[in-house]
CSV table of C-alpha atoms in Angstrom, one decimal:
chain,number,residue,atom,x,y,z
A,1,MET,CA,-6.3,8.6,25.8
A,2,ASP,CA,-2.9,9.8,24.6
A,3,ILE,CA,-2.2,8.3,21.2
A,4,THR,CA,0.8,8.6,18.9
A,5,ILE,CA,0.7,8.0,15.2
A,6,VAL,CA,4.0,7.6,13.4
A,7,GLY,CA,3.6,8.4,9.7
A,8,THR,CA,1.3,11.1,8.2
A,9,GLY,CA,0.5,9.4,4.9
A,10,TYR,CA,-2.9,8.3,3.9
A,11,VAL,CA,-3.5,5.8,6.6
A,12,GLY,CA,-1.7,7.6,9.4
A,13,LEU,CA,-3.4,10.9,8.8
A,14,VAL,CA,-6.9,9.5,8.6
A,15,THR,CA,-6.3,7.3,11.6
A,16,GLY,CA,-5.0,10.1,13.8
A,17,THR,CA,-7.7,12.5,12.7
A,18,CYS,CA,-10.5,10.1,13.4
A,19,PHE,CA,-9.1,9.2,16.8
A,20,ALA,CA,-8.7,12.9,17.7
A,21,GLN,CA,-12.3,13.6,16.7
A,22,MET,CA,-13.5,11.1,19.3
A,23,GLY,CA,-11.8,13.0,22.1
A,24,ASN,CA,-8.3,11.5,22.2
A,25,ASN,CA,-5.1,13.5,22.4
A,26,VAL,CA,-3.3,12.6,19.2
A,27,ILE,CA,0.2,13.4,18.1
A,28,CYS,CA,1.2,12.6,14.6
A,29,VAL,CA,4.9,12.2,13.8
A,30,ASP,CA,6.7,12.4,10.5
A,31,VAL,CA,10.3,12.9,9.4
A,32,ASP,CA,9.3,15.3,6.6
A,33,GLU,CA,9.5,18.7,8.2
A,34,ASN,CA,7.8,20.5,5.3
A,35,LYS,CA,4.8,18.1,5.5
A,36,ILE,CA,4.5,18.7,9.2
A,37,ASN,CA,4.6,22.4,8.8
A,38,SER,CA,1.9,22.2,6.2
A,39,LEU,CA,-0.2,20.0,8.4
A,40,LYS,CA,0.1,22.5,11.3
A,41,ASN,CA,-1.4,25.0,9.0
A,42,GLY,CA,-4.2,22.7,8.0
A,43,ILE,CA,-2.8,21.8,4.6
A,44,ILE,CA,-3.0,18.1,3.9
A,45,PRO,CA,-0.9,16.3,1.3
A,46,ILE,CA,-3.7,14.1,0.0
A,47,TYR,CA,-7.2,14.6,-1.3
A,48,GLU,CA,-9.8,12.8,0.8
A,49,PRO,CA,-13.4,14.1,1.1
A,50,GLY,CA,-14.0,15.8,4.4
A,51,LEU,CA,-10.5,15.2,5.8
A,52,GLU,CA,-9.0,18.7,5.4
A,53,LEU,CA,-11.7,20.4,7.3
A,54,MET,CA,-11.4,17.9,10.2
A,55,VAL,CA,-7.7,18.4,10.4
A,56,LYS,CA,-8.1,22.2,10.5
A,57,GLU,CA,-10.7,22.1,13.3
A,58,LEU,CA,-8.9,19.5,15.4
A,59,THR,CA,-5.6,21.3,15.0
A,60,GLN,CA,-7.1,24.5,16.2
A,61,ARG,CA,-8.5,22.7,19.3
A,62,GLN,CA,-5.1,21.1,20.0
A,63,ALA,CA,-6.7,17.7,19.9
A,64,LEU,CA,-4.5,16.9,16.9
A,65,ARG,CA,-0.9,17.9,16.9
A,66,PHE,CA,2.0,17.3,14.5
A,67,THR,CA,5.7,17.0,15.2
A,68,THR,CA,9.0,15.6,13.8
A,69,ASN,CA,10.1,14.7,17.3
A,70,ILE,CA,9.1,11.2,18.1
A,71,LYS,CA,10.6,11.5,21.6
A,72,GLU,CA,8.1,14.2,22.4
A,73,ALA,CA,5.3,12.1,21.0
A,74,LEU,CA,6.1,9.1,23.1
A,75,VAL,CA,6.3,10.8,26.5
A,76,GLU,CA,2.8,10.1,27.7
A,77,CYS,CA,1.3,7.9,25.0
A,78,SER,CA,-0.6,4.7,25.8
A,79,ALA,CA,-0.6,3.4,22.3
A,80,CYS,CA,1.8,4.1,19.4
A,81,PHE,CA,0.4,3.3,15.9
A,82,ILE,CA,3.0,2.6,13.2
A,83,ALA,CA,1.6,3.8,9.9
A,84,VAL,CA,4.6,4.4,7.8
A,85,GLY,CA,5.0,3.2,4.2
A,86,THR,CA,5.9,-0.3,3.2
A,87,PRO,CA,7.0,0.2,-0.4
A,88,MET,CA,7.3,-2.7,-2.8
A,89,GLU,CA,10.7,-4.1,-3.5
A,90,GLU,CA,11.8,-5.1,-7.0
A,91,ASP,CA,11.0,-8.8,-6.2
A,92,GLY,CA,7.4,-7.8,-5.0
A,93,SER,CA,8.1,-8.1,-1.3
A,94,ALA,CA,7.2,-5.4,1.2
A,95,ASP,CA,10.1,-3.2,2.3
A,96,LEU,CA,10.0,-3.1,6.1
A,97,LYS,CA,12.9,-0.6,6.7
A,98,TYR,CA,10.6,2.2,7.8
A,99,VAL,CA,8.6,0.0,10.1
A,100,LEU,CA,11.7,-1.4,11.8
A,101,GLN,CA,13.3,2.1,12.0
A,102,VAL,CA,10.2,3.2,14.0
A,103,ALA,CA,10.5,0.1,16.2
A,104,ARG,CA,14.2,1.0,16.9
A,105,GLU,CA,13.2,4.5,17.9
A,106,ILE,CA,10.5,3.2,20.2
A,107,GLY,CA,13.0,0.8,21.8
A,108,ARG,CA,15.5,3.6,22.4
A,109,LEU,CA,13.0,6.1,23.9
A,110,ILE,CA,10.1,4.4,25.8
A,111,ASP,CA,10.1,4.6,29.6
A,112,HIS,CA,6.7,3.1,30.4
A,113,TYR,CA,4.4,0.4,29.1
A,114,ILE,CA,2.8,1.1,25.7
A,115,VAL,CA,1.0,-0.8,23.1
A,116,VAL,CA,2.8,-0.8,19.7
A,117,VAL,CA,0.2,-1.2,16.9
A,118,ASN,CA,1.2,-2.2,13.4
A,119,LYS,CA,-1.3,-0.2,11.2
A,120,SER,CA,0.8,-0.4,8.1
A,121,THR,CA,0.1,-3.3,5.8
A,122,VAL,CA,2.9,-5.8,6.6
A,123,PRO,CA,3.7,-9.4,5.8
A,124,VAL,CA,2.9,-12.2,8.3
A,125,GLY,CA,5.6,-12.3,10.9
A,126,THR,CA,6.2,-8.6,11.0
A,127,ALA,CA,4.9,-8.2,14.6
A,128,GLU,CA,7.6,-10.6,15.8
A,129,LYS,CA,10.3,-8.6,13.9
A,130,VAL,CA,9.0,-5.4,15.5
A,131,ARG,CA,9.0,-7.0,19.0
A,132,ASN,CA,12.5,-8.3,18.5
A,133,THR,CA,13.8,-5.0,17.3
A,134,ILE,CA,12.3,-3.1,20.3
A,135,GLU,CA,13.6,-5.8,22.7
A,136,LYS,CA,17.1,-5.5,21.3
A,137,GLU,CA,17.2,-1.7,21.9
A,138,LEU,CA,15.9,-2.2,25.5
A,139,ILE,CA,18.6,-4.7,26.2
A,140,SER,CA,21.2,-2.4,24.8
A,141,ARG,CA,19.9,0.3,27.2
A,142,GLY,CA,20.0,-2.2,30.1
A,143,VAL,CA,16.3,-1.6,31.0
A,144,ASN,CA,13.3,-3.8,31.4
A,145,ILE,CA,10.2,-2.1,30.2
A,146,ASN,CA,7.0,-4.1,29.3
A,147,PHE,CA,5.3,-3.5,26.0
A,148,ASP,CA,3.0,-5.3,23.6
A,149,VAL,CA,2.9,-5.5,19.8
A,150,VAL,CA,-0.6,-5.6,18.2
A,151,SER,CA,-1.7,-6.1,14.6
A,152,ASN,CA,-4.5,-3.8,13.6
A,153,PRO,CA,-4.8,-3.7,9.8
A,154,GLU,CA,-6.6,-0.9,8.1
A,155,PHE,CA,-9.5,-1.5,5.6
A,156,LEU,CA,-9.9,2.0,4.2
A,157,LYS,CA,-11.2,2.8,0.7
A,158,GLU,CA,-9.6,5.9,-0.8
A,159,GLY,CA,-12.4,8.4,-1.4
A,160,ALA,CA,-14.4,7.1,1.6
A,161,ALA,CA,-11.7,6.7,4.2
A,162,VAL,CA,-13.3,8.8,6.9
A,163,GLU,CA,-16.6,7.1,6.6
A,164,ASP,CA,-14.9,3.7,6.6
A,165,PHE,CA,-12.9,4.5,9.7
A,166,THR,CA,-15.8,6.0,11.7
A,167,ARG,CA,-18.3,3.3,10.6
A,168,PRO,CA,-16.2,0.2,10.1
A,169,ASP,CA,-17.4,-3.1,8.8
A,170,ARG,CA,-15.0,-4.7,11.2
A,171,VAL,CA,-12.0,-3.8,13.4
A,172,VAL,CA,-9.5,-6.6,13.4
A,173,ILE,CA,-7.2,-6.9,16.4
A,174,GLY,CA,-4.4,-9.4,16.6
A,175,THR,CA,-2.9,-9.9,20.0
A,176,ASP,CA,-2.2,-12.5,22.7
A,177,SER,CA,-2.1,-9.9,25.5
A,178,GLN,CA,-5.2,-9.1,27.6
A,179,GLN,CA,-3.7,-5.8,28.7
A,180,ALA,CA,-3.2,-4.7,25.1
A,181,LEU,CA,-6.6,-5.9,24.1
A,182,GLU,CA,-8.3,-3.8,26.8
A,183,ILE,CA,-6.5,-0.7,25.6
A,184,MET,CA,-7.5,-1.4,22.0
A,185,LYS,CA,-11.1,-1.9,23.0
A,186,GLU,CA,-11.1,1.4,24.8
A,187,ILE,CA,-9.6,3.2,21.7
A,188,TYR,CA,-12.2,1.7,19.3
A,189,ALA,CA,-15.2,1.9,21.6
A,190,PRO,CA,-16.6,5.1,20.1
A,191,PHE,CA,-16.6,3.4,16.6
A,192,THR,CA,-18.3,0.2,17.7
A,193,MET,CA,-21.1,1.5,20.0
A,194,ASN,CA,-24.0,0.5,17.9
A,195,HIS,CA,-22.7,-2.9,16.9
A,196,ASP,CA,-19.7,-4.9,18.2
A,197,ARG,CA,-17.5,-5.0,15.1
A,198,LEU,CA,-14.3,-6.1,17.0
A,199,ILE,CA,-12.8,-9.3,15.7
A,200,ILE,CA,-10.1,-10.6,18.0
A,201,MET,CA,-7.5,-13.1,16.8
A,202,ASP,CA,-3.9,-14.1,17.0
A,203,VAL,CA,-1.3,-11.7,15.5
A,204,ARG,CA,-0.3,-13.7,12.5
A,205,SER,CA,-4.0,-14.3,11.5
A,206,ALA,CA,-4.6,-10.6,11.7
A,207,GLU,CA,-1.6,-9.8,9.5
A,208,MET,CA,-2.9,-12.4,7.0
A,209,THR,CA,-6.4,-11.0,7.0
A,210,LYS,CA,-5.4,-7.8,5.4
A,211,TYR,CA,-3.6,-9.5,2.5
A,212,ALA,CA,-6.4,-12.0,2.1
A,213,ALA,CA,-9.1,-9.3,1.9
A,214,ASN,CA,-7.3,-7.3,-0.7
A,215,ALA,CA,-6.4,-10.4,-2.7
A,216,MET,CA,-10.0,-11.6,-2.7
A,217,LEU,CA,-11.3,-8.2,-4.0
A,218,ALA,CA,-8.6,-8.1,-6.6
A,219,THR,CA,-9.6,-11.6,-7.6
A,220,LYS,CA,-13.2,-10.5,-8.3
A,221,ILE,CA,-11.9,-7.6,-10.5
A,222,SER,CA,-9.5,-9.7,-12.5
A,223,PHE,CA,-12.0,-12.6,-12.8
A,224,MET,CA,-14.7,-10.2,-14.2
A,225,ASN,CA,-12.3,-8.6,-16.6
A,226,GLU,CA,-11.3,-12.1,-17.9
A,227,ILE,CA,-15.0,-12.9,-18.3
A,228,ALA,CA,-15.4,-9.6,-20.2
A,229,ASN,CA,-12.6,-10.5,-22.6
A,230,ILE,CA,-14.2,-13.9,-23.2
A,231,CYS,CA,-17.6,-12.3,-23.7
A,232,GLU,CA,-16.1,-10.1,-26.5
A,233,CYS,CA,-14.6,-13.2,-28.1
A,234,VAL,CA,-17.9,-15.1,-28.3
A,235,GLY,CA,-20.2,-12.2,-28.9
A,236,ALA,CA,-21.8,-11.9,-25.5
A,237,ASP,CA,-22.4,-8.6,-23.6
A,238,VAL,CA,-20.5,-8.6,-20.3
A,239,ASN,CA,-22.9,-5.8,-18.9
A,240,LYS,CA,-25.8,-8.3,-19.1
A,241,VAL,CA,-23.7,-11.1,-17.8
A,242,ARG,CA,-22.7,-9.0,-14.8
A,243,ILE,CA,-26.4,-8.5,-13.9
A,244,GLY,CA,-27.1,-12.2,-14.4
A,245,ILE,CA,-24.4,-13.4,-12.0
A,246,GLY,CA,-24.7,-10.5,-9.5
A,247,SER,CA,-28.3,-11.3,-8.7
A,248,ASP,CA,-26.9,-14.5,-7.1
A,249,LYS,CA,-26.5,-13.5,-3.4
A,250,ARG,CA,-23.5,-15.7,-3.1
A,251,ILE,CA,-21.7,-13.5,-5.7
A,252,GLY,CA,-23.3,-10.0,-5.3
A,253,TYR,CA,-22.7,-7.0,-7.4
A,254,SER,CA,-19.6,-5.5,-5.6
A,255,PHE,CA,-16.3,-5.6,-7.5
A,256,ILE,CA,-17.7,-7.3,-10.6
A,257,TYR,CA,-17.7,-4.3,-12.9
A,258,PRO,CA,-15.5,-4.8,-16.0
A,259,GLY,CA,-12.9,-2.1,-16.6
A,260,ALA,CA,-9.3,-1.3,-17.1
A,261,GLY,CA,-8.0,-3.2,-14.0
A,262,TYR,CA,-7.3,-2.2,-10.5
A,263,GLY,CA,-4.7,0.3,-9.3
A,264,GLY,CA,-3.9,2.4,-6.2
A,265,SER,CA,-1.5,1.9,-3.4
A,266,CYS,CA,-3.0,-1.3,-2.0
A,267,PHE,CA,-4.2,-4.0,-4.4
A,268,PRO,CA,-1.2,-4.1,-6.7
A,269,LYS,CA,1.3,-4.0,-3.8
A,270,ASP,CA,-0.5,-6.5,-1.6
A,271,VAL,CA,-1.2,-9.0,-4.3
A,272,LYS,CA,2.5,-9.1,-5.2
A,273,ALA,CA,3.6,-9.2,-1.6
A,274,LEU,CA,1.2,-12.1,-0.9
A,275,GLN,CA,2.6,-13.9,-4.0
A,276,LYS,CA,6.2,-13.4,-2.7
A,277,LEU,CA,5.2,-14.5,0.8
A,278,ALA,CA,3.9,-17.8,-0.6
A,279,LEU,CA,6.9,-18.4,-2.7
A,280,GLU,CA,9.2,-17.8,0.3
A,281,HIS,CA,7.4,-20.7,2.0
A,282,ASN,CA,7.7,-22.9,-1.1
A,283,TYR,CA,4.1,-22.6,-2.1
A,284,HIS,CA,3.3,-21.6,-5.7
A,285,PRO,CA,0.1,-19.5,-5.7
A,286,LYS,CA,-1.4,-20.1,-9.1
A,287,ILE,CA,-4.6,-18.0,-8.6
A,288,ILE,CA,-2.7,-15.1,-6.9
A,289,THR,CA,-0.2,-15.1,-9.8
A,290,ALA,CA,-3.0,-15.1,-12.4
A,291,ILE,CA,-4.7,-12.1,-10.7
A,292,GLU,CA,-1.7,-9.9,-11.3
A,293,GLU,CA,-1.1,-11.1,-14.9
A,294,VAL,CA,-4.7,-10.5,-15.9
A,295,ASN,CA,-4.7,-7.0,-14.4
A,296,GLU,CA,-1.5,-5.9,-16.1
A,297,LYS,CA,-2.9,-6.9,-19.5
A,298,GLN,CA,-6.3,-5.4,-18.8
A,299,LYS,CA,-4.9,-1.9,-18.5
A,300,LEU,CA,-4.1,-1.9,-22.2
A,301,VAL,CA,-7.3,-3.5,-23.6
A,302,ILE,CA,-8.7,0.0,-24.5
A,303,PHE,CA,-5.4,1.0,-26.0
A,304,ASP,CA,-5.5,-2.1,-28.2
A,305,LYS,CA,-9.0,-1.0,-29.3
A,306,ILE,CA,-7.6,2.5,-30.2
A,307,ILE,CA,-4.8,1.0,-32.3
A,308,GLY,CA,-7.4,-1.3,-33.9
A,309,ARG,CA,-9.5,1.7,-34.9
A,310,PHE,CA,-6.8,4.3,-35.8
A,311,GLY,CA,-3.7,2.2,-36.7
A,312,ASN,CA,-0.4,1.8,-35.1
A,313,ASP,CA,0.9,5.4,-35.9
A,314,LEU,CA,-1.1,7.9,-34.0
A,315,THR,CA,0.9,10.9,-35.1
A,316,GLY,CA,-1.3,14.0,-35.7
A,317,LEU,CA,-4.2,12.6,-33.7
A,318,THR,CA,-5.5,14.1,-30.5
A,319,PHE,CA,-7.3,12.2,-27.7
A,320,ALA,CA,-9.4,13.7,-24.9
A,321,ILE,CA,-8.8,11.9,-21.6
A,322,TRP,CA,-11.5,12.0,-18.9
A,323,GLY,CA,-10.0,10.8,-15.6
A,324,LEU,CA,-6.4,10.2,-14.5
A,325,SER,CA,-6.7,9.0,-10.9
A,326,PHE,CA,-7.0,5.2,-10.3
A,327,LYS,CA,-10.5,5.7,-9.0
A,328,PRO,CA,-13.0,8.5,-8.3
A,329,GLU,CA,-12.8,10.8,-5.2
A,330,THR,CA,-9.0,10.6,-4.9
A,331,ASP,CA,-6.0,12.2,-6.5
A,332,ASP,CA,-4.0,9.0,-6.2
A,333,MET,CA,-2.5,7.9,-9.5
A,334,ARG,CA,-0.4,5.0,-8.3
A,335,GLU,CA,-0.7,2.1,-10.6
A,336,ALA,CA,-3.6,3.8,-12.4
A,337,ALA,CA,-4.7,2.6,-15.8
A,338,SER,CA,-4.2,6.1,-17.1
A,339,LEU,CA,-0.4,5.7,-16.7
A,340,SER,CA,-0.3,2.8,-19.1
A,341,ILE,CA,-2.8,4.2,-21.6
A,342,VAL,CA,-1.5,7.7,-21.8
A,343,THR,CA,2.1,6.6,-22.0
A,344,LYS,CA,1.3,4.2,-24.8
A,345,LEU,CA,-0.6,6.8,-26.7
A,346,ILE,CA,2.2,9.3,-26.5
A,347,HIS,CA,4.8,6.8,-27.5
A,348,HIS,CA,2.7,6.1,-30.6
A,349,GLY,CA,2.7,9.8,-31.5
A,350,ALA,CA,-0.6,11.0,-30.1
A,351,HIS,CA,-1.3,14.3,-28.5
A,352,ILE,CA,-3.3,14.3,-25.2
A,353,LYS,CA,-5.8,16.8,-23.8
A,354,ALA,CA,-6.5,15.6,-20.2
A,355,TYR,CA,-9.0,16.5,-17.5
A,356,ASP,CA,-9.4,15.1,-14.0
A,357,PRO,CA,-11.2,16.9,-11.1
A,358,LYS,CA,-8.4,16.3,-8.6
A,359,ALA,CA,-5.3,14.5,-10.1
A,360,MET,CA,-4.0,16.9,-12.7
A,361,ASP,CA,-1.4,18.6,-10.5
A,362,ILE,CA,0.2,15.3,-9.5
A,363,ALA,CA,0.0,14.1,-13.1
A,364,GLN,CA,1.7,17.2,-14.4
A,365,ASN,CA,4.3,17.5,-11.7
A,366,CYS,CA,5.1,13.9,-11.2
A,367,TYR,CA,3.8,11.1,-13.4
A,368,PHE,CA,3.8,12.9,-16.8
A,369,LYS,CA,6.3,15.7,-16.1
A,370,ASN,CA,8.7,14.5,-18.9
A,371,PHE,CA,6.0,14.5,-21.5
A,372,THR,CA,5.6,17.5,-23.7
A,373,ASN,CA,2.6,16.5,-25.9
A,374,ILE,CA,0.1,16.5,-23.1
A,375,GLU,CA,-2.0,19.5,-22.1
A,376,TYR,CA,-4.2,19.9,-19.0
A,377,VAL,CA,-7.5,21.7,-19.3
A,378,ASN,CA,-10.0,22.9,-16.6
A,379,SER,CA,-13.1,21.3,-17.9
A,380,LYS,CA,-14.3,18.0,-19.4
A,381,TYR,CA,-15.8,19.8,-22.4
A,382,VAL,CA,-12.7,21.9,-23.1
A,383,ALA,CA,-10.8,18.6,-23.4
A,384,LEU,CA,-13.0,17.6,-26.3
A,385,PHE,CA,-12.3,20.6,-28.6
A,386,GLY,CA,-10.5,19.3,-31.7
A,387,ALA,CA,-10.0,15.8,-30.3
A,388,ASP,CA,-10.3,12.8,-32.6
A,389,ALA,CA,-11.8,10.7,-29.9
A,390,LEU,CA,-12.8,10.7,-26.2
A,391,ILE,CA,-11.3,8.1,-23.8
A,392,LEU,CA,-13.1,7.7,-20.5
A,393,ILE,CA,-10.7,6.2,-17.9
A,394,THR,CA,-12.0,7.1,-14.4
A,395,GLU,CA,-15.7,7.1,-13.5
A,396,TRP,CA,-15.9,10.4,-11.7
A,397,LYS,CA,-19.6,11.4,-11.0
A,398,GLU,CA,-19.4,14.4,-13.3
A,399,PHE,CA,-18.7,12.0,-16.2
A,400,ARG,CA,-21.8,9.9,-15.6
A,401,SER,CA,-24.4,11.9,-17.5
A,402,PRO,CA,-22.6,14.2,-20.0
A,403,ASP,CA,-24.2,16.3,-22.7
A,404,ILE,CA,-24.1,13.9,-25.7
A,405,ASP,CA,-24.8,16.8,-28.1
A,406,GLU,CA,-21.9,18.8,-26.7
A,407,ILE,CA,-19.6,15.8,-27.1
A,408,ALA,CA,-20.8,15.3,-30.7
A,409,LYS,CA,-20.2,19.0,-31.5
A,410,SER,CA,-16.8,19.2,-29.9
A,411,LEU,CA,-15.1,16.1,-31.2
A,412,LYS,CA,-13.7,15.8,-34.7
A,413,ASN,CA,-15.1,12.3,-34.8
A,414,LYS,CA,-18.0,10.8,-32.9
A,415,ILE,CA,-15.8,8.2,-31.2
A,416,ILE,CA,-15.8,7.2,-27.5
A,417,PHE,CA,-13.5,4.6,-25.9
A,418,ASP,CA,-15.0,3.8,-22.5
A,419,CYS,CA,-12.9,1.9,-19.9
A,420,ARG,CA,-15.8,1.7,-17.5
A,421,ASN,CA,-18.8,0.8,-19.6
A,422,GLN,CA,-20.7,3.8,-18.3
A,423,TYR,CA,-22.9,4.9,-21.1
A,424,ASN,CA,-26.0,3.7,-22.9
A,425,SER,CA,-24.7,2.1,-26.1
A,426,GLN,CA,-28.0,2.3,-27.9
A,427,ARG,CA,-28.4,6.0,-27.3
A,428,LEU,CA,-24.8,6.7,-28.5
A,429,MET,CA,-25.2,4.6,-31.6
A,430,GLN,CA,-28.5,6.3,-32.5
A,431,ALA,CA,-26.6,9.6,-32.2
A,432,GLY,CA,-24.0,8.3,-34.7
A,433,PHE,CA,-21.2,7.5,-32.3
A,434,GLU,CA,-18.7,4.6,-32.5
A,435,TYR,CA,-18.7,3.4,-28.9
A,436,TYR,CA,-16.0,1.0,-27.7
A,437,GLN,CA,-16.5,-0.8,-24.4
A,438,ILE,CA,-14.8,-3.5,-22.3
A,439,GLY,CA,-16.3,-6.9,-23.0
A,440,VAL,CA,-18.7,-5.9,-25.7
A,441,ARG,CA,-18.2,-6.2,-29.5
A,442,THR,CA,-18.4,-2.8,-31.1
A,443,GLN,CA,-21.1,-2.4,-33.8
A,444,ILE,CA,-20.4,0.3,-36.3
């Protein structure tokens, strides 16, 4: 099938690549000419395990093509997926200007029936806006061309996106058109051969499903972080509490690890957008509001522990940072806990030695480009030399079982602040470390 993907960001690139891998002819469109030229040469703008090699191979076979010309991409396509960004407005709502701009282009250019698929995360009611926008352009052209608008939200995890797309838990399709549904079934058939994972519903319910899913996962994270803070107040150990509640099958172990809060491009934006959506309909979402409030405070819990240990003035102190991305297996630093922690440390006079397997370039060139008292090193152990303490922020695999003796030798002080509660506290204490965790009182 001929498929067009508009937008070559995280969602669009993964979607187009996986469709092409299954034998479809895919054209990906983007207005950024530099990005398109890089993609044509097999250079992708994001880090996602396995994706770059797939893009190179499929591009060489001409199964996957890239262009800035949307007219060219729409000539023969049966389905056009809109996968452009929906950045957050100042009031928390999703900005639909890029989505609607694509809709206008589709309305101006199509000459045959196509299925227009909203892949971007959009508020409930967006499909109707897309439909109205396309119809307005068709009317201005004086033509009558049939089309359908479908909601097909993505549920990709950064760091495992290719696996998530090719082996989905579910494929949600929101449509009231049988013709559009048959095309969507054909597109997704290779991904659902072993088990029928298609969930068909109306468009508005499909749009809501994406927000509800992310809000539920964010709720579990903020709830567990709140429990962690209470545990510390009363002298309980949240690591043991987590095991106690996770053994209940109704709760499970997923997303109940205490830490420095959630980040990335999805949870923060979607929780705020859902809150704004509710307020627009005169409903005050108390739980959704609390999720975000707890998360913002949680990002600085470790910083507060640092201030409690070293005092408010950190001038002359150096801190080794392990991990800058918001989660492992990605270079994405959007809304990462490291942004809050590093910024606070520097503003209080500290010097930073940072290491991250993938995110240092974007940290240096974008997020921390105006900071002078931060240096980037090429190994986790190099970051430790001369540092007054180690701060573990992101739980990359290479940080899971470090050489404790090497850490002890390299640090000025045997002090670790752990945002992810990764290490064996008894072992560290026996080795003479001060070990600060989330949701556990530190014993010195």
